[in-house]
Coordinates of C-alpha atoms in Angstrom, one line a residue:
M1 CA 134.2 -162.4 -12.4
T2 CA 137.1 -160.3 -13.7
Y3 CA 137.2 -159.0 -17.2
T4 CA 140.2 -157.7 -19.1
R5 CA 139.9 -154.2 -20.4
L6 CA 141.2 -154.0 -23.9
S7 CA 141.7 -150.4 -25.1
L8 CA 142.1 -149.9 -28.8
A9 CA 145.7 -148.7 -28.2
A10 CA 146.5 -152.0 -26.4
L11 CA 145.0 -154.0 -29.3
L12 CA 147.0 -152.1 -31.8
A13 CA 150.2 -152.7 -29.8
A14 CA 149.3 -156.4 -29.5
G15 CA 148.8 -156.6 -33.3
L16 CA 145.1 -157.6 -32.9
L17 CA 144.0 -154.6 -35.0
A18 CA 145.7 -154.8 -38.4
A19 CA 145.2 -153.0 -41.6
P20 CA 142.1 -154.0 -43.5
A21 CA 142.5 -157.6 -44.6
S22 CA 142.6 -158.5 -48.3
A23 CA 142.0 -162.3 -47.6
D24 CA 138.6 -163.7 -46.8
V25 CA 137.7 -163.9 -43.1
K26 CA 135.5 -166.3 -41.2
W27 CA 133.7 -165.2 -38.1
T28 CA 132.2 -167.3 -35.3
F29 CA 128.9 -166.0 -33.9
G30 CA 126.9 -167.5 -31.2
G31 CA 123.4 -167.3 -29.6
I32 CA 121.6 -168.9 -26.7
N33 CA 118.1 -169.4 -28.1
P34 CA 116.6 -172.7 -29.6
P35 CA 116.5 -173.3 -33.3
G36 CA 112.9 -172.2 -33.9
A37 CA 113.1 -168.9 -32.0
P38 CA 112.7 -165.8 -34.1
V39 CA 116.0 -164.5 -32.9
T40 CA 117.7 -167.6 -34.1
Q41 CA 116.1 -167.4 -37.5
A42 CA 117.0 -163.8 -37.8
S43 CA 120.6 -164.5 -36.7
K44 CA 120.9 -167.1 -39.5
R45 CA 119.5 -164.5 -41.9
F46 CA 122.2 -162.1 -40.7
A47 CA 124.9 -164.7 -41.4
E48 CA 123.5 -165.3 -44.9
L49 CA 123.3 -161.6 -45.7
V50 CA 126.9 -160.9 -44.7
T51 CA 128.3 -163.8 -46.7
E52 CA 126.1 -163.0 -49.8
R53 CA 126.6 -159.2 -49.8
T54 CA 130.4 -159.4 -49.3
E55 CA 130.6 -162.1 -52.0
G56 CA 132.2 -164.5 -49.5
R57 CA 134.9 -162.0 -48.2
V58 CA 133.3 -162.3 -44.8
Q59 CA 131.7 -165.6 -43.8
V60 CA 129.7 -165.9 -40.6
D61 CA 129.1 -169.2 -38.9
F62 CA 126.3 -169.0 -36.4
Y63 CA 125.9 -171.4 -33.5
E64 CA 122.6 -171.5 -31.8
G65 CA 121.3 -172.9 -28.5
S66 CA 124.2 -172.1 -26.2
Q67 CA 126.6 -174.3 -28.2
L68 CA 129.4 -171.8 -27.5
G69 CA 128.4 -171.4 -23.8
S70 CA 126.2 -169.1 -21.8
G71 CA 125.5 -165.5 -22.7
P72 CA 128.0 -164.1 -20.1
A73 CA 130.6 -166.6 -21.3
Q74 CA 130.2 -165.7 -24.9
I75 CA 130.4 -162.0 -24.4
E76 CA 133.5 -162.4 -22.3
A77 CA 135.0 -164.5 -25.1
M78 CA 134.4 -161.6 -27.4
A79 CA 136.1 -159.2 -25.0
V80 CA 139.3 -161.2 -25.1
G81 CA 139.1 -161.9 -28.9
A82 CA 138.2 -165.6 -28.7
Q83 CA 134.9 -165.2 -30.5
E84 CA 134.0 -162.7 -33.2
G85 CA 130.3 -162.2 -32.5
Y86 CA 127.2 -162.8 -30.4
I87 CA 123.5 -162.0 -30.9
S88 CA 121.2 -161.9 -27.9
S89 CA 119.8 -159.6 -25.2
G90 CA 120.9 -156.0 -25.3
S91 CA 121.5 -156.1 -21.5
N92 CA 124.1 -158.9 -21.8
A93 CA 126.7 -156.1 -22.1
S94 CA 126.1 -155.4 -18.4
N95 CA 128.6 -158.2 -17.7
L96 CA 131.2 -155.9 -19.1
V97 CA 129.8 -152.3 -18.6
T98 CA 127.6 -152.6 -15.5
E99 CA 125.5 -149.6 -16.4
F100 CA 124.0 -151.4 -19.4
G101 CA 121.9 -153.1 -16.8
V102 CA 119.6 -150.1 -16.7
V103 CA 117.5 -151.7 -19.3
D104 CA 117.0 -154.6 -16.9
I105 CA 115.4 -152.4 -14.2
P106 CA 111.8 -153.7 -13.9
F107 CA 109.0 -151.2 -14.6
V108 CA 111.5 -148.3 -15.1
F109 CA 110.1 -147.6 -18.6
E110 CA 106.5 -146.4 -19.0
D111 CA 106.1 -147.8 -22.5
Q112 CA 108.0 -148.7 -25.7
D113 CA 108.5 -145.0 -26.7
H114 CA 110.0 -144.3 -23.3
F115 CA 112.5 -147.1 -23.8
L116 CA 113.4 -146.0 -27.3
A117 CA 114.0 -142.5 -26.0
F118 CA 116.6 -143.9 -23.7
M119 CA 118.2 -146.0 -26.4
E120 CA 118.6 -142.9 -28.5
S121 CA 120.0 -140.8 -25.7
D122 CA 123.5 -139.6 -24.9
L123 CA 123.5 -142.0 -21.9
A124 CA 123.1 -145.0 -24.1
A125 CA 125.6 -143.7 -26.7
G126 CA 128.2 -143.3 -23.9
L127 CA 127.7 -146.9 -22.8
Q128 CA 128.3 -148.1 -26.3
Q129 CA 131.5 -146.1 -26.6
R130 CA 132.8 -147.5 -23.3
L131 CA 132.0 -151.0 -24.5
R132 CA 134.1 -150.5 -27.6
D133 CA 137.0 -148.6 -26.0
E134 CA 137.4 -150.7 -22.9
F135 CA 136.2 -154.2 -23.8
N136 CA 136.7 -154.7 -27.6
V137 CA 133.0 -155.1 -28.2
R138 CA 131.0 -153.1 -30.8
I139 CA 127.3 -153.1 -31.1
L140 CA 126.3 -153.3 -34.7
A141 CA 122.5 -153.0 -34.3
T142 CA 119.9 -152.6 -31.6
N143 CA 116.7 -152.6 -33.7
W144 CA 115.9 -156.2 -32.9
F145 CA 112.8 -155.2 -30.9
R146 CA 111.2 -157.9 -28.8
L147 CA 107.8 -158.0 -27.2
P148 CA 107.5 -156.7 -23.6
R149 CA 108.5 -159.2 -20.8
V150 CA 105.8 -161.2 -19.2
F151 CA 105.5 -163.1 -15.9
L152 CA 105.1 -166.9 -16.1
T153 CA 103.6 -168.5 -13.1
K154 CA 102.3 -172.0 -12.2
E155 CA 99.0 -171.6 -10.4
S156 CA 97.5 -168.2 -11.3
C157 CA 98.1 -164.9 -13.0
V158 CA 99.8 -162.0 -11.2
E159 CA 97.3 -159.4 -10.0
S160 CA 99.4 -157.7 -7.4
P161 CA 103.0 -157.6 -6.0
E162 CA 101.8 -159.8 -3.1
D163 CA 101.1 -162.6 -5.6
I164 CA 104.8 -163.1 -6.2
A165 CA 106.2 -162.0 -2.8
G166 CA 108.8 -164.6 -1.7
K167 CA 108.6 -166.7 -4.9
R168 CA 111.8 -168.1 -6.3
A169 CA 112.2 -166.4 -9.7
R170 CA 114.5 -167.6 -12.4
S171 CA 117.1 -164.9 -13.3
P172 CA 119.9 -164.6 -15.8
N173 CA 123.3 -164.1 -14.2
L174 CA 123.1 -160.3 -14.7
P175 CA 123.6 -158.1 -11.6
M176 CA 120.8 -155.6 -12.3
F177 CA 118.4 -158.4 -13.2
V178 CA 119.0 -160.0 -9.9
A179 CA 118.6 -156.7 -8.0
G180 CA 115.4 -156.0 -9.9
W181 CA 113.8 -159.3 -8.9
E182 CA 114.7 -158.6 -5.3
A183 CA 113.3 -155.0 -5.5
I184 CA 109.8 -156.4 -6.5
G185 CA 109.8 -158.9 -3.7
T186 CA 111.0 -162.2 -5.2
V187 CA 114.0 -164.4 -4.4
P188 CA 116.1 -164.6 -7.6
V189 CA 117.7 -167.9 -8.6
T190 CA 120.3 -167.6 -11.3
I191 CA 119.9 -170.2 -14.0
A192 CA 121.5 -170.2 -17.4
Y193 CA 119.0 -169.8 -20.2
G194 CA 119.7 -173.2 -21.7
E195 CA 119.1 -174.9 -18.4
T196 CA 115.9 -173.1 -17.5
Y197 CA 113.3 -175.5 -18.8
M198 CA 114.8 -178.4 -16.9
A199 CA 115.2 -176.3 -13.7
L200 CA 111.6 -175.1 -13.9
S201 CA 110.4 -178.7 -14.4
Q202 CA 112.3 -179.8 -11.3
G203 CA 110.9 -177.0 -9.2
V204 CA 114.2 -175.1 -8.8
A205 CA 112.3 -171.9 -9.4
D206 CA 108.6 -171.1 -8.9
M207 CA 108.3 -168.5 -11.7
A208 CA 110.1 -166.9 -14.6
E209 CA 109.9 -164.0 -17.1
S210 CA 110.2 -164.0 -20.8
A211 CA 110.1 -161.7 -23.7
G212 CA 106.7 -162.2 -25.1
E213 CA 107.7 -163.8 -28.4
Q214 CA 110.0 -166.2 -26.6
V215 CA 107.3 -167.9 -24.5
F216 CA 106.4 -170.2 -27.3
S217 CA 109.8 -171.2 -28.5
S218 CA 111.2 -171.7 -25.0
K219 CA 108.2 -174.0 -24.1
F220 CA 108.4 -172.6 -20.5
Y221 CA 104.6 -172.4 -20.7
E222 CA 104.4 -176.2 -20.5
V223 CA 105.6 -175.8 -16.9
L224 CA 104.3 -172.4 -16.1
P225 CA 100.9 -172.1 -17.8
Y226 CA 99.8 -168.7 -16.6
V227 CA 101.2 -165.8 -18.6
T228 CA 100.7 -162.2 -17.3
D229 CA 101.4 -159.3 -19.7
A230 CA 103.4 -157.4 -17.0
Q231 CA 105.3 -155.3 -19.5
M232 CA 108.1 -155.7 -16.9
M233 CA 110.7 -154.5 -19.4
Y234 CA 110.9 -153.6 -23.1
P235 CA 113.7 -155.8 -24.3
Q236 CA 115.6 -155.9 -27.5
N237 CA 118.4 -158.0 -28.9
S238 CA 121.8 -156.6 -30.0
V239 CA 124.3 -157.7 -32.6
Y240 CA 127.7 -157.7 -30.9
V241 CA 131.0 -158.0 -32.8
A242 CA 134.6 -158.0 -31.5
E243 CA 136.0 -154.6 -32.4
S244 CA 139.4 -156.2 -33.3
A245 CA 137.6 -158.3 -35.9
F246 CA 135.5 -155.4 -37.2
Q247 CA 138.5 -153.2 -37.7
Q248 CA 140.2 -155.8 -39.9
L249 CA 137.5 -155.2 -42.6
S250 CA 137.6 -152.8 -45.4
D251 CA 135.4 -149.7 -45.1
E252 CA 133.1 -151.2 -47.8
D253 CA 132.7 -154.5 -45.8
K254 CA 132.2 -152.6 -42.5
A255 CA 129.2 -150.8 -44.1
I256 CA 127.8 -154.1 -45.5
V257 CA 128.1 -155.9 -42.2
T258 CA 126.4 -153.1 -40.3
Q259 CA 123.6 -152.8 -42.8
A260 CA 123.1 -156.6 -42.7
A261 CA 122.7 -156.4 -38.9
E262 CA 120.0 -153.7 -39.3
D263 CA 118.2 -155.6 -42.1
A264 CA 118.2 -158.8 -40.0
G265 CA 116.7 -156.8 -37.2
D266 CA 113.8 -155.7 -39.4
Y267 CA 113.4 -159.3 -40.4
F268 CA 113.3 -160.3 -36.7
V269 CA 110.6 -157.8 -36.0
S270 CA 108.5 -159.1 -38.9
L271 CA 108.9 -162.7 -37.7
V272 CA 107.6 -161.7 -34.3
E273 CA 104.6 -159.9 -35.8
E274 CA 103.8 -162.9 -38.0
Q275 CA 104.1 -165.5 -35.3
T276 CA 102.6 -163.9 -32.2
A277 CA 98.9 -164.6 -32.9
P278 CA 99.2 -168.2 -34.2
N279 CA 101.6 -169.1 -31.4
R280 CA 99.3 -167.7 -28.8
A281 CA 96.3 -169.6 -30.3
T282 CA 98.4 -172.8 -30.1
M283 CA 99.3 -172.2 -26.4
E284 CA 95.7 -171.4 -25.5
A285 CA 94.6 -174.7 -27.1
E286 CA 97.1 -176.4 -24.9
G287 CA 95.6 -174.9 -21.8
V288 CA 97.7 -171.7 -21.3
T289 CA 95.9 -168.7 -19.6
F290 CA 96.9 -165.2 -20.7
C291 CA 96.1 -162.3 -18.4
E292 CA 96.5 -158.5 -18.7
M293 CA 98.0 -156.5 -15.9
S294 CA 96.2 -153.4 -14.8
A295 CA 97.8 -150.0 -14.8
E296 CA 97.3 -149.8 -11.0
T297 CA 99.3 -153.0 -10.5
R298 CA 102.1 -151.9 -12.7
A299 CA 102.2 -148.6 -10.8
A300 CA 102.5 -150.6 -7.5
F301 CA 105.4 -152.6 -8.9
A302 CA 107.0 -149.4 -10.2
A303 CA 106.7 -147.8 -6.8
K304 CA 108.6 -150.7 -5.2
V305 CA 111.4 -150.4 -7.7
A306 CA 111.6 -146.6 -7.1
D307 CA 112.1 -147.3 -3.4
S308 CA 115.1 -149.4 -4.3
V309 CA 116.9 -146.8 -6.4
P310 CA 119.2 -145.7 -3.5
A311 CA 120.3 -149.3 -3.1
F312 CA 121.0 -149.6 -6.9
E313 CA 123.1 -146.5 -6.7
E314 CA 125.0 -147.7 -3.6
E315 CA 125.8 -151.0 -5.3
G316 CA 127.1 -149.3 -8.4
L317 CA 124.4 -150.7 -10.6
L318 CA 122.9 -147.3 -11.5
P319 CA 124.8 -144.0 -11.7
E320 CA 123.6 -141.3 -9.5
G321 CA 121.1 -139.0 -11.2
W322 CA 120.3 -141.5 -14.0
W323 CA 116.9 -142.4 -12.5
D324 CA 115.7 -138.9 -12.7
Q325 CA 117.1 -138.4 -16.2
I326 CA 115.4 -141.5 -17.5
Q327 CA 112.1 -140.5 -15.9
A328 CA 112.4 -137.1 -17.6
M329 CA 112.5 -138.9 -21.0
K330 CA 108.9 -140.0 -20.8

């Protein structure tokens, strides 16, 4: 897929970046998660906060459940100015800036603090700058922290890499995610998020992964009732906005919108904390089995990924030297 690079200079020349508007503006934001998911609830809160705090100068209409298309389609639409915003996985930006896929490398981060050290690093800041300058996409907030990614399987929990060797694993259409599944021995099958439940029900894939809080709202557990706390990745959601739309706001409204994105992120985290225990109890009552993954098993998976680093670099998915820099952030 080819994406148009839209520098700020080009946008100005095309008239897409104008002086701050005095008239009210309406933004179209999209997501891919179902109505009850915490990220959907928090996205709606973001829309409400923006409209309320700007006294209607900026109105956000949020469309849930892939109504505006798949994640890759929505972020591409933002890049060309056809959609103002998108709220979903922080790694979706890798469809535009490939190196954002580093957060999709399985077992690269030792724990949440290690992941946060990367997110606060100059490496991550440089990626955000490229996203704005080359693709017209600004990241407003990254503090929508999700629970670590788990494995979902059909017949038993995952106790070793051999347990999933050769299994068909559902994957989003993100290059690093696909490469990561291959690195740990599975056969990735790219399936759009909104089509995953049906695909799993039909046996198109044997297993899947999910951010921990999303297992319940996605209902994947109805098809894959074994949930292994693999801590495969430490995901977060990002609030993306088209730079051309953002630059049309007054400085006051830019600050309001940015703060609303951060506040909605805090709300998202609180929802996850509140819902985790009762949702797990409900799933256990319906026959779901939850398993921990040992440190030794995680280390075995991490070793397989480390062996694939030269291939990641050769394919242009990971800049040379980044692996060592990220490991030094522990």
